[in-house]
């Protein structure tokens, strides 16, 4: 529900605030790095921000699937009190894929989606490790029903970093 998503977001990120202007001498108190988000994600919209928080978006332009992809992310997470917010596309793990896989070309599309997920996930783990070493926090945004939650690599990651579950229905 929207209320659960908002509570999760507010709890993880604290009060969202606007980035300090370049002329400001105030150092932001915290940093949110949106890993694999859209250009227009709500979390980074200026209307939700003020000078105590910097939001850095890592979008398709950063191509987080490549070996060089994590470089921008590793720089971004160096900010104070960092929250790494994973918005990795869940399309290969959605319930609709169970139907789409039976359609012409469905299996090939699903393989492409899952291959992209694994490429992104590999780089996300590198960045998450750095965030954790700096004392930051990690959150993953997927619907409760996403098949990716059941993958061994994701389950081990959740256990390794002691992530806590918050139910979310639909996209945040």
XYZ file of N, CA, C and O in Angstrom:
688
model
N 0.835 -1.182 0.000
C 0.000 0.000 0.000
C 0.882 1.248 0.000
O 2.043 1.200 0.396
N 0.309 2.353 -0.409
C 1.071 3.598 -0.448
C 1.548 4.008 0.944
O 2.645 4.518 1.100
N 0.735 3.749 1.957
C 1.110 4.115 3.323
C 2.330 3.331 3.792
O 3.230 3.885 4.424
N 2.380 2.048 3.448
C 3.518 1.213 3.836
C 4.774 1.687 3.119
O 5.836 1.818 3.717
N 4.658 1.966 1.809
C 5.804 2.441 1.045
C 6.319 3.752 1.610
O 7.512 3.957 1.750
N 5.377 4.670 1.947
C 5.787 5.958 2.495
C 6.467 5.773 3.842
O 7.508 6.366 4.111
N 5.932 4.914 4.685
C 6.534 4.670 5.994
C 7.927 4.076 5.844
O 8.860 4.481 6.532
N 8.076 3.118 4.936
C 9.388 2.518 4.700
C 10.369 3.581 4.233
O 11.478 3.684 4.738
N 9.931 4.372 3.267
C 10.815 5.401 2.721
C 11.175 6.424 3.782
O 12.336 6.776 3.956
N 10.186 6.927 4.510
C 10.451 7.935 5.530
C 11.346 7.392 6.634
O 12.230 8.087 7.134
N 11.139 6.137 7.003
C 11.948 5.533 8.061
C 13.396 5.356 7.607
O 14.333 5.612 8.344
N 13.552 4.921 6.363
C 14.903 4.681 5.843
C 15.646 5.971 5.575
O 16.835 6.069 5.819
N 14.952 6.968 5.065
C 15.635 8.176 4.620
C 15.526 9.333 5.601
O 16.171 10.346 5.417
N 14.741 9.199 6.639
C 14.525 10.334 7.526
C 13.690 11.357 6.788
O 13.082 11.079 5.778
N 13.642 12.561 7.261
C 12.917 13.613 6.560
C 13.653 13.951 5.278
O 14.816 14.310 5.318
N 12.965 13.839 4.147
C 13.604 14.156 2.864
C 13.787 15.653 2.765
O 12.917 16.417 3.117
N 14.933 16.034 2.230
C 15.198 17.447 2.193
C 15.922 17.850 0.927
O 16.501 17.034 0.245
N 15.911 19.126 0.610
C 16.446 19.682 -0.620
C 17.968 19.774 -0.580
O 18.536 20.098 0.440
N 18.636 19.507 -1.704
C 20.090 19.611 -1.703
C 20.537 21.044 -1.472
O 19.871 21.982 -1.883
N 21.654 21.201 -0.815
C 22.190 22.531 -0.571
C 22.577 23.161 -1.900
O 23.031 22.494 -2.809
N 22.400 24.454 -2.001
C 22.802 25.140 -3.228
C 24.318 25.168 -3.300
O 24.995 25.140 -2.273
N 24.887 25.251 -4.512
C 26.345 25.237 -4.647
C 27.020 26.355 -3.858
O 28.136 26.201 -3.400
N 26.348 27.473 -3.674
C 26.945 28.590 -2.955
C 26.919 28.365 -1.443
O 27.589 29.048 -0.689
N 26.127 27.410 -1.004
C 25.979 27.162 0.421
C 27.238 26.539 1.008
O 27.912 25.749 0.383
N 27.529 26.905 2.249
C 28.665 26.310 2.942
C 28.208 25.183 3.844
O 29.017 24.538 4.476
N 26.899 24.938 3.895
C 26.351 23.877 4.718
C 26.616 22.525 4.063
O 26.353 22.332 2.893
N 27.132 21.598 4.845
C 27.342 20.244 4.355
C 26.082 19.441 4.632
O 25.567 19.477 5.745
N 25.570 18.727 3.629
C 24.372 17.917 3.879
C 24.629 16.907 4.996
O 25.732 16.393 5.146
N 23.581 16.615 5.759
C 23.689 15.668 6.866
C 23.590 14.216 6.407
O 24.003 13.319 7.121
N 23.005 14.004 5.241
C 22.862 12.642 4.756
C 22.784 12.632 3.226
O 22.525 13.655 2.603
N 22.996 11.446 2.677
C 22.990 11.255 1.233
C 22.114 10.055 0.901
O 22.217 9.020 1.557
N 21.271 10.208 -0.096
C 20.494 9.092 -0.618
C 20.984 8.839 -2.035
O 21.031 9.761 -2.852
N 21.368 7.613 -2.317
C 21.786 7.235 -3.658
C 20.743 6.275 -4.207
O 20.553 5.182 -3.672
N 20.065 6.714 -5.245
C 19.057 5.882 -5.898
C 19.760 5.067 -6.977
O 20.175 5.606 -7.992
N 19.887 3.797 -6.735
C 20.600 2.895 -7.630
C 19.641 2.332 -8.650
O 18.736 1.589 -8.310
N 19.814 2.720 -9.904
C 19.024 2.191 -11.013
C 17.596 2.748 -11.015
O 16.638 2.017 -11.207
N 17.477 4.032 -10.824
C 16.154 4.653 -10.807
C 15.876 5.356 -12.124
O 16.748 5.470 -12.986
N 14.679 5.871 -12.255
C 14.310 6.643 -13.435
C 14.748 8.094 -13.272
O 15.018 8.562 -12.168
N 14.811 8.801 -14.393
C 15.207 10.209 -14.372
C 14.261 11.078 -13.546
O 14.655 12.124 -13.052
N 13.023 10.641 -13.420
C 12.018 11.457 -12.736
C 11.528 10.821 -11.435
O 10.408 11.057 -11.009
N 12.368 10.039 -10.786
C 11.920 9.368 -9.556
C 11.447 10.402 -8.531
O 12.011 11.493 -8.430
N 10.423 10.053 -7.807
C 9.843 10.988 -6.828
C 10.795 11.282 -5.681
O 10.808 12.376 -5.147
N 11.581 10.297 -5.293
C 12.450 10.474 -4.141
C 13.401 11.662 -4.315
O 13.689 12.365 -3.367
N 13.863 11.894 -5.526
C 14.830 12.957 -5.756
C 14.232 14.265 -6.224
O 14.968 15.193 -6.552
N 12.910 14.371 -6.234
C 12.287 15.613 -6.693
C 12.531 16.732 -5.686
O 12.389 16.542 -4.478
N 12.895 17.890 -6.214
C 13.262 19.025 -5.360
C 12.197 19.405 -4.349
O 12.523 19.831 -3.250
N 10.957 19.254 -4.698
C 9.886 19.681 -3.781
C 9.902 18.907 -2.467
O 9.292 19.332 -1.493
N 10.588 17.761 -2.418
C 10.651 16.973 -1.198
C 11.931 17.232 -0.394
O 12.162 16.592 0.608
N 12.776 18.116 -0.863
C 14.117 18.235 -0.293
C 14.403 19.618 0.271
O 13.788 20.585 -0.102
N 15.398 19.690 1.179
C 15.993 20.962 1.582
C 17.463 20.716 1.897
O 17.989 19.664 1.590
N 18.158 21.622 2.516
C 19.607 21.585 2.616
C 20.253 20.480 3.425
O 21.473 20.382 3.438
N 19.512 19.609 4.089
C 20.133 18.587 4.930
C 20.369 17.255 4.237
O 20.884 16.326 4.848
N 19.970 17.136 2.983
C 20.084 15.860 2.287
C 20.430 16.077 0.819
O 19.910 16.984 0.185
N 21.294 15.223 0.329
C 21.627 15.211 -1.096
C 21.110 13.902 -1.674
O 21.319 12.851 -1.084
N 20.424 13.991 -2.804
C 19.947 12.793 -3.499
C 20.714 12.686 -4.803
O 20.778 13.638 -5.581
N 21.311 11.534 -5.006
C 22.047 11.276 -6.236
C 21.371 10.128 -6.975
O 21.187 9.062 -6.402
N 21.012 10.384 -8.228
C 20.337 9.374 -9.040
C 21.334 8.674 -9.943
O 22.123 9.321 -10.628
N 21.264 7.362 -9.972
C 22.032 6.549 -10.910
C 21.017 5.913 -11.850
O 20.250 5.050 -11.446
N 20.996 6.378 -13.073
C 19.958 5.993 -14.024
C 20.541 5.136 -15.146
O 21.718 4.768 -15.117
N 19.743 4.899 -16.154
C 20.185 4.111 -17.300
C 21.403 4.754 -17.969
O 22.226 4.077 -18.569
N 21.537 6.061 -17.830
C 22.695 6.758 -18.403
C 24.002 6.265 -17.789
O 25.050 6.332 -18.416
N 23.947 5.793 -16.547
C 25.139 5.277 -15.875
C 25.440 3.833 -16.260
O 26.483 3.318 -15.897
N 24.541 3.196 -16.966
C 24.635 1.795 -17.390
C 25.261 0.907 -16.314
O 26.411 0.473 -16.401
N 24.491 0.635 -15.300
C 24.942 -0.131 -14.147
C 25.086 -1.621 -14.442
O 25.394 -2.396 -13.558
N 24.927 -2.017 -15.706
C 25.122 -3.416 -16.098
C 26.573 -3.719 -16.458
O 26.984 -4.859 -16.477
N 27.335 -2.695 -16.763
C 28.697 -2.895 -17.259
C 29.710 -2.984 -16.118
O 29.421 -2.604 -14.986
N 30.914 -3.452 -16.453
C 31.969 -3.533 -15.440
C 32.371 -2.151 -14.948
O 32.766 -1.992 -13.799
N 32.258 -1.139 -15.796
C 32.596 0.221 -15.377
C 31.414 0.919 -14.711
O 31.574 1.987 -14.123
N 30.239 0.317 -14.772
C 29.026 0.911 -14.215
C 29.098 1.348 -12.763
O 28.616 2.424 -12.401
N 29.714 0.565 -11.891
C 29.708 0.948 -10.474
C 30.575 2.161 -10.127
O 30.487 2.677 -9.023
N 31.404 2.637 -11.054
C 32.319 3.728 -10.715
C 31.590 4.973 -10.216
O 31.952 5.543 -9.185
N 30.555 5.409 -10.934
C 29.783 6.575 -10.510
C 29.084 6.296 -9.183
O 28.993 7.169 -8.316
N 28.611 5.075 -9.029
C 27.917 4.708 -7.790
C 28.866 4.732 -6.602
O 28.512 5.210 -5.524
N 30.065 4.215 -6.795
C 31.039 4.198 -5.691
C 31.414 5.608 -5.270
O 31.614 5.879 -4.077
N 31.476 6.542 -6.204
C 31.736 7.945 -5.855
C 30.540 8.538 -5.117
O 30.692 9.263 -4.154
N 29.331 8.220 -5.598
C 28.112 8.795 -5.028
C 27.903 8.397 -3.576
O 27.395 9.179 -2.782
N 28.299 7.187 -3.199
C 28.017 6.703 -1.842
C 29.015 7.212 -0.801
O 28.888 6.889 0.372
N 29.962 8.024 -1.208
C 30.945 8.571 -0.270
C 30.365 9.667 0.603
O 31.018 10.136 1.520
N 29.145 10.102 0.330
C 28.533 11.179 1.106
C 28.214 10.753 2.527
O 28.251 9.570 2.870
N 27.859 11.732 3.371
C 27.568 11.432 4.776
C 26.294 10.615 4.952
O 25.352 10.760 4.187
N 26.318 9.727 5.960
C 25.139 8.935 6.333
C 24.372 8.463 5.114
O 23.215 8.794 4.923
N 24.992 7.671 4.307
C 24.435 7.262 3.019
C 23.373 6.172 3.156
O 23.537 5.213 3.902
N 22.308 6.346 2.396
C 21.300 5.309 2.192
C 21.376 4.911 0.726
O 21.164 5.745 -0.164
N 21.712 3.665 0.458
C 21.716 3.131 -0.895
C 20.342 2.533 -1.143
O 19.967 1.539 -0.512
N 19.580 3.133 -2.031
C 18.205 2.723 -2.314
C 18.183 2.029 -3.672
O 18.338 2.673 -4.706
N 17.997 0.720 -3.678
C 17.989 -0.053 -4.921
C 16.615 -0.022 -5.565
O 15.635 -0.454 -4.968
N 16.578 0.498 -6.770
C 15.357 0.507 -7.572
C 15.570 -0.348 -8.819
O 15.145 0.009 -9.914
N 16.246 -1.453 -8.643
C 16.574 -2.341 -9.757
C 15.276 -2.860 -10.375
O 14.400 -3.346 -9.660
N 15.143 -2.754 -11.699
C 13.906 -3.209 -12.336
C 13.563 -4.657 -11.967
O 14.432 -5.532 -11.956
N 12.295 -4.870 -11.672
C 11.840 -6.195 -11.251
C 11.109 -6.931 -12.362
O 10.556 -7.996 -12.130
N 11.133 -6.404 -13.570
C 10.311 -6.947 -14.655
C 10.512 -8.447 -14.879
O 9.557 -9.168 -15.131
N 11.727 -8.946 -14.736
C 11.965 -10.374 -14.916
C 11.467 -11.222 -13.764
O 11.475 -12.452 -13.845
N 11.000 -10.596 -12.703
C 10.507 -11.333 -11.552
C 9.040 -11.083 -11.257
O 8.531 -11.505 -10.222
N 8.351 -10.412 -12.171
C 6.945 -10.095 -11.921
C 6.035 -11.277 -12.211
O 6.384 -12.178 -12.977
N 4.869 -11.247 -11.626
C 3.886 -12.315 -11.836
C 3.468 -12.406 -13.297
O 3.199 -13.494 -13.803
N 3.436 -11.280 -13.988
C 3.008 -11.298 -15.386
C 3.959 -12.096 -16.274
O 3.561 -12.592 -17.334
N 5.196 -12.275 -15.842
C 6.149 -13.058 -16.643
C 5.743 -14.526 -16.718
O 6.105 -15.216 -17.666
N 5.009 -14.993 -15.722
C 4.537 -16.384 -15.750
C 3.571 -16.616 -16.911
O 3.490 -17.720 -17.446
N 2.870 -15.573 -17.303
C 1.959 -15.644 -18.447
C 2.731 -15.335 -19.728
O 2.631 -16.045 -20.716
N 3.516 -14.269 -19.691
C 4.240 -13.831 -20.891
C 5.202 -14.883 -21.420
O 5.444 -14.946 -22.622
N 5.746 -15.711 -20.539
C 6.705 -16.729 -20.973
C 6.061 -17.759 -21.901
O 6.740 -18.410 -22.689
N 4.743 -17.881 -21.862
C 4.042 -18.842 -22.722
C 3.734 -18.270 -24.103
O 3.311 -19.002 -24.983
N 3.948 -16.978 -24.283
C 3.667 -16.329 -25.563
C 4.884 -16.399 -26.478
O 6.010 -16.590 -26.000
N 4.664 -16.224 -27.774
C 5.802 -16.252 -28.710
C 6.884 -15.248 -28.299
O 6.596 -14.082 -28.035
N 8.107 -15.728 -28.203
C 9.240 -14.882 -27.822
C 9.342 -14.621 -26.332
O 10.272 -13.961 -25.879
N 8.400 -15.129 -25.575
C 8.347 -14.858 -24.136
C 9.543 -15.386 -23.360
O 10.070 -14.719 -22.478
N 9.967 -16.596 -23.668
C 11.109 -17.180 -22.958
C 12.382 -16.391 -23.219
O 13.165 -16.139 -22.306
N 12.577 -15.975 -24.454
C 13.776 -15.198 -24.807
C 13.758 -13.841 -24.105
O 14.785 -13.385 -23.586
N 12.587 -13.187 -24.072
C 12.474 -11.893 -23.379
C 12.782 -12.055 -21.895
O 13.506 -11.256 -21.308
N 12.227 -13.100 -21.295
C 12.460 -13.342 -19.877
C 13.952 -13.579 -19.616
O 14.508 -13.049 -18.645
N 14.598 -14.350 -20.478
C 16.050 -14.571 -20.323
C 16.813 -13.248 -20.387
O 17.738 -13.013 -19.607
N 16.423 -12.352 -21.297
C 17.093 -11.038 -21.407
C 16.883 -10.209 -20.144
O 17.811 -9.588 -19.633
N 15.650 -10.210 -19.643
C 15.359 -9.451 -18.416
C 16.193 -9.980 -17.242
O 16.754 -9.211 -16.464
N 16.244 -11.280 -17.125
C 16.975 -11.881 -15.998
C 18.480 -11.720 -16.153
O 19.191 -11.540 -15.168
N 18.979 -11.752 -17.368
C 20.404 -11.503 -17.611
C 20.748 -10.068 -17.186
O 21.748 -9.834 -16.497
N 19.916 -9.110 -17.581
C 20.134 -7.707 -17.188
C 20.083 -7.578 -15.667
O 20.915 -6.878 -15.074
N 19.122 -8.256 -15.030
C 19.045 -8.217 -13.569
C 20.357 -8.699 -12.953
O 20.906 -8.048 -12.059
N 20.868 -9.824 -13.401
C 22.095 -10.379 -12.813
C 23.289 -9.455 -13.026
O 24.122 -9.309 -12.125
N 23.360 -8.815 -14.179
C 24.453 -7.863 -14.425
C 24.362 -6.674 -13.470
O 25.367 -6.255 -12.883
N 23.172 -6.149 -13.313
C 22.968 -5.009 -12.403
C 23.207 -5.443 -10.959
O 23.861 -4.740 -10.182
N 22.663 -6.601 -10.585
C 22.793 -7.087 -9.207
C 24.258 -7.261 -8.809
O 24.654 -6.898 -7.705
N 25.057 -7.806 -9.702
C 26.483 -7.998 -9.421
C 27.134 -6.672 -9.041
O 27.880 -6.589 -8.060
N 26.822 -5.623 -9.782
C 27.386 -4.307 -9.488
C 26.771 -3.677 -8.244
O 27.453 -2.983 -7.484
N 25.489 -3.944 -8.026
C 24.844 -3.440 -6.811
C 25.536 -4.004 -5.571
O 25.778 -3.279 -4.604
N 25.879 -5.274 -5.604
C 26.547 -5.880 -4.453
C 27.890 -5.204 -4.163
O 28.242 -5.000 -2.993
N 28.618 -4.838 -5.197
C 29.900 -4.136 -5.013
C 29.675 -2.808 -4.302
O 30.369 -2.468 -3.340
N 28.687 -2.067 -4.758
C 28.392 -0.755 -4.177
C 27.838 -0.904 -2.762
O 28.213 -0.155 -1.854
N 26.970 -1.877 -2.555
C 26.399 -2.110 -1.224
C 27.484 -2.459 -0.210
O 27.435 -2.011 0.946
N 28.447 -3.239 -0.627
C 29.562 -3.595 0.258
C 30.292 -2.332 0.717
O 30.642 -2.183 1.890
N 30.491 -1.399 -0.207
C 31.165 -0.138 0.133
C 30.303 0.684 1.100
O 30.812 1.226 2.080
N 29.031 0.781 0.821
C 28.120 1.518 1.712
C 28.174 0.932 3.114
O 28.292 1.655 4.103
N 28.093 -0.374 3.186
C 28.128 -1.052 4.486
C 29.447 -0.756 5.209
O 29.448 -0.469 6.416
N 30.565 -0.788 4.490
C 31.870 -0.533 5.109
C 31.985 0.899 5.632
O 32.751 1.168 6.550
N 31.205 1.821 5.046
C 31.202 3.218 5.482
C 30.160 3.482 6.568
O 29.995 4.619 6.998
N 29.427 2.447 6.969
C 28.408 2.612 8.004
C 27.061 3.067 7.479
O 26.197 3.467 8.257
N 26.873 3.011 6.162
C 25.610 3.430 5.574
C 24.544 2.355 5.655
O 24.755 1.287 6.231
N 23.409 2.655 5.063
C 22.261 1.745 5.076
C 21.893 1.336 3.660
O 22.198 2.040 2.707
N 21.180 0.229 3.571
C 20.813 -0.349 2.283
C 19.325 -0.677 2.297
O 18.819 -1.228 3.283
N 18.645 -0.351 1.199
C 17.230 -0.708 1.039
C 17.015 -1.187 -0.385
O 17.657 -0.694 -1.320
N 16.116 -2.155 -0.539
C 15.773 -2.676 -1.862
C 14.277 -2.472 -2.066
O 13.473 -2.870 -1.227
N 13.921 -1.888 -3.196
C 12.527 -1.606 -3.513
C 12.039 -2.555 -4.601
O 12.381 -2.404 -5.767
N 11.294 -3.567 -4.185
C 10.602 -4.464 -5.108
C 9.249 -4.807 -4.496
O 9.111 -4.836 -3.264
N 8.271 -5.131 -5.323
C 6.996 -5.598 -4.763
C 7.196 -6.907 -3.994
O 8.106 -7.687 -4.292
N 6.352 -7.145 -3.033
C 6.409 -8.360 -2.227
C 6.381 -9.609 -3.098
O 7.077 -10.583 -2.836
N 5.612 -9.577 -4.163
C 5.434 -10.763 -5.004
C 6.569 -10.986 -6.009
O 6.547 -11.965 -6.747
N 7.566 -10.126 -6.041
C 8.654 -10.259 -7.007
C 9.435 -11.551 -6.763
O 9.882 -11.831 -5.642
N 9.617 -12.330 -7.820
C 10.353 -13.594 -7.719
C 11.808 -13.402 -7.297
O 12.425 -14.323 -6.765
N 12.361 -12.236 -7.535
C 13.767 -12.004 -7.188
C 14.033 -12.185 -5.692
O 15.132 -12.558 -5.307
N 13.035 -11.916 -4.858
C 13.216 -12.099 -3.409
C 13.576 -13.539 -3.071
O 14.199 -13.804 -2.057
N 13.161 -14.486 -3.918
C 13.395 -15.905 -3.641
C 14.721 -16.422 -4.219
O 15.088 -17.566 -4.000
N 15.426 -15.588 -4.955
C 16.716 -16.005 -5.512
C 17.753 -16.158 -4.401
O 17.811 -15.333 -3.477
N 18.589 -17.179 -4.518
C 19.626 -17.414 -3.517
C 20.554 -16.231 -3.333
O 20.901 -15.866 -2.198
N 20.950 -15.578 -4.430
C 21.870 -14.442 -4.300
C 21.236 -13.298 -3.529
O 21.909 -12.607 -2.772
N 19.937 -13.111 -3.686
C 19.237 -12.037 -2.970
C 19.042 -12.439 -1.511
O 19.277 -11.635 -0.597
N 18.633 -13.667 -1.269
C 18.417 -14.133 0.113
C 19.708 -14.063 0.929
O 19.709 -13.661 2.086
N 20.824 -14.475 0.312
C 22.122 -14.392 1.007
C 22.503 -12.938 1.288
O 23.014 -12.610 2.356
N 22.229 -12.062 0.329
C 22.517 -10.636 0.498
C 21.716 -10.067 1.666
O 22.262 -9.374 2.529
N 20.421 -10.347 1.679
C 19.539 -9.860 2.758
C 20.045 -10.350 4.113
O 20.111 -9.586 5.073
N 20.438 -11.608 4.188
C 20.949 -12.163 5.449
C 22.295 -11.532 5.819
O 22.503 -11.150 6.980
N 23.194 -11.406 4.853
C 24.534 -10.869 5.133
C 24.479 -9.465 5.704
O 25.233 -9.117 6.601
N 23.561 -8.638 5.199
C 23.467 -7.257 5.658
C 22.339 -7.033 6.665
O 22.041 -5.902 7.020
N 21.730 -8.123 7.128
C 20.660 -8.065 8.137
C 19.560 -7.082 7.747
O 19.103 -6.289 8.571
N 19.151 -7.132 6.489
C 18.074 -6.243 6.050
C 16.755 -6.711 6.652
O 16.530 -7.895 6.822
N 15.884 -5.758 6.959
C 14.591 -6.064 7.531
C 13.518 -5.902 6.455
O 13.597 -5.021 5.614
N 12.514 -6.747 6.528
C 11.449 -6.759 5.536
C 10.387 -5.732 5.866
O 9.988 -5.544 7.016
N 9.929 -5.061 4.831
C 8.761 -4.182 4.920
C 7.909 -4.503 3.698
O 8.401 -4.449 2.572
N 6.688 -4.918 3.909
C 5.822 -5.332 2.801
C 5.470 -4.132 1.933
O 5.182 -3.049 2.412
N 5.488 -4.387 0.624
C 5.178 -3.356 -0.351
C 4.404 -4.000 -1.480
O 4.860 -4.976 -2.071
N 3.234 -3.499 -1.789
C 2.437 -4.026 -2.892
C 2.502 -3.043 -4.050
O 2.114 -1.891 -3.908
N 3.026 -3.486 -5.181
C 3.155 -2.602 -6.343
C 4.488 -1.884 -6.312
O 5.357 -2.178 -5.508
N 4.651 -0.958 -7.219
C 5.904 -0.195 -7.318
C 5.856 1.025 -6.407
O 4.815 1.653 -6.267
N 6.990 1.335 -5.807
C 7.053 2.499 -4.898
C 7.103 3.777 -5.687
O 7.400 3.820 -6.835
